[in-house]
Amino acid sequence: MPLPVPDVPASRRLTLDCRFLLDHRVGRGVCGCCGALRPRYKRLVDNIFPEDPEDGLVKANMEKLTFYALSAPEKLDRIGAYLSERLSRDVARHRYGYVCIAMEALDQLLMACHCQSINLFVESFLKMVRKLLEADKPNLQILGTNSFVKFANIEEDTASYHRSYDFFVSRFSEMCHSSYEDPDIRTKIRMAGINGLQGVVRKTVNDDLQSNIWDPQHMDKIVPSLLFNLQSGEGTESRSPSPLQASEKEKESPAELTERCFRELLGRAAYGNIKNAVTPVLMHLDNHSLWEGKTFAVRCFKIIMYSIQSQHSHLVIQQLLGHLDANSKNSATVRAGIVEVLLEAAAIASSGSVGPTVLEVFNTLLRQLRLSVDYELTGSYDASGNIGIKIIKTHEERQLQEAVIRTIGSFANTLPTYQRSEVMLFIMGKIPVPGVHPALTNAGSGGCEGTRMIQIMLLKSLVQVTTGFQTTNMLTALPNSFLEPLLSFSLMEDPEVRLLVLTILLSVIDRHDNTPKFSSISIISDISVLKLKVDKCSRQDNLFMKKHAQQLYRHIYLACKEQSSGPQHFETLYTLLALISMELANEEVVVDLIRLALALQELAQTNEESLSVYNRCAVHALSAAYLNLICQLTTVPTFCQHIHEVIEMRQKEVPFLLPEDVFIENPKLPASLEKLEGDVLFQQSKITEVLGGSGYNTDRLATPYIPQFTGNTHLSTCTRTSVQQYRSVCVSSVDSVGMEEQERERRRQVVEKFQKAPFEEIAAHCGARNTFPMFSLSALPRPPPSPSGTISSGYGQTQSRSVPVYEMKFPDLCVY
């Protein structure tokens, strides 16, 4: 019933009542003079609909409607409201042909009109799209989605203060999970949902007046929906950095469409939005147990790392590290999956992208490494020793440990040299030293075996960090704070620990990639075939050798005295000697290295350490191989002649003293090795003579090498003594409390000895090796030579006579 119109003459009231009635009738059903009473915008809208919906939109009339809308933009909201009314009625009456025509008309009007009045028209448009998305017909849902995508690509001239897209995010996400029975229709619905989410992101990501699409309430719907569809194409490998071209078949794949949408979403993420975009990925992988397979998780984060801005890479890495910590008590396969993803992310990240908290990255990884060792030894995720609900499998923990070590190396490779040096020092500080770290004696760390495993794991991590390490200044690459503790571990009884230490030294010293050329010990007749890269020793290298050469020589010498050394140890020692000769050698160093090689020969000859026959032959072979190398590097013909003569004599008479017969799978060795004499030994006097004639320091050559126990070796001595005592404690099953009591008692005895013992007794122990683990009198200065003269020793060496007690000089610390 028409509403009353106030103050209208009776002559016009009938006309208005008729017009109001006609406004609510379908346009094409009214004809004659009454049609002229309808508003023009309604007549123009009605005219675009044909009698038969299969004929499609009346294009000529659509052009008229568009021209009218452009000429009278204030009518645009009414046009939209009228079209919305017609569409709702047609949907209710299942007249889907007219629904399609109405949406086509709306699309054309949106594309043509960009005026200030478009906001109200958009409200009508979105209302119509929502009506279609709520329908239970897949075709209507797809139709509404396509219209929304077209709208999303329009850049509006004015912002909207009140528009909301929450419904569209929820509805499109729901469509992404469609379970429609027909697989073809199900695929189309899911792809429509993906396109719709992409449209929502495009429409809102740059509009500050819209509700933030990066809020968790939206990301928690969008990201899992994308990952759900991405998982269906898990078999295809992700391209990097982005797929530029795709076949028509690939374009029809939900997985390929999802990947493009996911990349676009991440590419638009600013610094503050990275976390909200990545967190749902982590939760999705957790909820669906996708870490254990690793393939899909790695694929997801490859897409993330390639799509985000490179300066934001460290944010993703930090989130992964935090997630690894949060899963510390989860199964080893889950933790290994997260670590593998970290490994891939670090490889993709640009140099230095780990961010400002470099050491925190390595601290987290090292903490996980130690936790894994504890889990393996205790068999429980509970530190109290209670049996965990999940069964801990040793091989899975070992796989995790190897993955963490590889990841540490991958992170290190992204760092500049100075930061890598800091990481090396940081890891070195984490390696436990028995006797120095009493806390390691508790049962929770696995006692002796736990300490040993942690040492090996951290040294393996150092191997990864130092691999490919390049530096021009050896003083900064191997500072005393790093070299001294590293060399102290070269005196450990564990052969694996010693081998790792040697490998680390090789990685740092080798600056010209010569290490592979010395992978095996052999007598090389012509070293030119190796194509070695040798540079002149720099001033910094000379300073390094002046400061640390004796430490290096001593530890090489002592390493050859180890009963547990095997072929790999001797091969690594040979490579180390060769690299020192090429990277750090001047004339003085060359002389010292020759003296060291002759000292090794004397070590195997006298056998004061009661070495096995194999070890004695191996030391002889090592000495021969190195002298063969150094004589060719010095290019002194007479020196080379002597070395080659001895080698030829050995080949004839004692081949088991050469590397080709020792470092093989089943070496043929004699039952015992008698003291050798004659031409099968390298003669120090002969070498001194020939090198002295070529300008080398004859005095140094005439003096046999003896390891120097200087103050710098104090830590090494303490380490070896502490390790031995610590192992004896482990064998006798002494707990941590007992160890601490013994340590306090030993310290009390040392202090009491220096306070109460007679002066003569203290002096008698000066220079001797103390048995206490934390103090070594061998680090004290040796007594000065006696003025009464010297006595002669072998090879022309002079040895000091004993000095009366009253003539000795002692540091103030030792005088009570």
PDB file of C-alpha atoms in Angstrom, residues 230-231 233-238 285 289-303 337 340-341 344:
ATOM      1  CA  LEU A 230      49.875 -26.637  -1.853  1.00  0.00           C
ATOM      2  CA  GLN A 231      50.225 -30.026  -0.226  1.00  0.00           C
ATOM      3  CA  GLY A 233      51.145 -30.834  -5.372  1.00  0.00           C
ATOM      4  CA  GLU A 234      53.900 -31.939  -2.993  1.00  0.00           C
ATOM      5  CA  GLY A 235      55.519 -34.075  -5.657  1.00  0.00           C
ATOM      6  CA  THR A 236      56.466 -31.085  -7.825  1.00  0.00           C
ATOM      7  CA  GLU A 237      59.677 -29.299  -6.921  1.00  0.00           C
ATOM      8  CA  SER A 238      59.383 -25.637  -6.055  1.00  0.00           C
ATOM      9  CA  LEU A 285      53.224 -28.281  10.004  1.00  0.00           C
ATOM     10  CA  SER A 289      52.845 -33.895  11.539  1.00  0.00           C
ATOM     11  CA  LEU A 290      54.563 -32.608   8.423  1.00  0.00           C
ATOM     12  CA  TRP A 291      58.017 -32.015   9.957  1.00  0.00           C
ATOM     13  CA  GLU A 292      58.857 -35.691   9.959  1.00  0.00           C
ATOM     14  CA  GLY A 293      58.563 -36.043   6.200  1.00  0.00           C
ATOM     15  CA  LYS A 294      60.732 -32.938   5.754  1.00  0.00           C
ATOM     16  CA  THR A 295      59.990 -32.702   2.018  1.00  0.00           C
ATOM     17  CA  PHE A 296      56.872 -30.551   2.294  1.00  0.00           C
ATOM     18  CA  ALA A 297      58.253 -28.458   5.163  1.00  0.00           C
ATOM     19  CA  VAL A 298      61.404 -27.717   3.172  1.00  0.00           C
ATOM     20  CA  ARG A 299      59.310 -26.806   0.133  1.00  0.00           C
ATOM     21  CA  CYS A 300      57.191 -24.385   2.157  1.00  0.00           C
ATOM     22  CA  PHE A 301      60.181 -22.554   3.559  1.00  0.00           C
ATOM     23  CA  LYS A 302      61.945 -22.459   0.221  1.00  0.00           C
ATOM     24  CA  ILE A 303      58.910 -20.559  -1.071  1.00  0.00           C
ATOM     25  CA  GLY A 337      62.863 -31.805  10.349  1.00  0.00           C
ATOM     26  CA  GLU A 340      66.738 -29.489   7.994  1.00  0.00           C
ATOM     27  CA  VAL A 341      64.461 -26.554   7.202  1.00  0.00           C
ATOM     28  CA  GLU A 344      67.838 -24.906   3.651  1.00  0.00           C
TER      29      GLU A 344
END
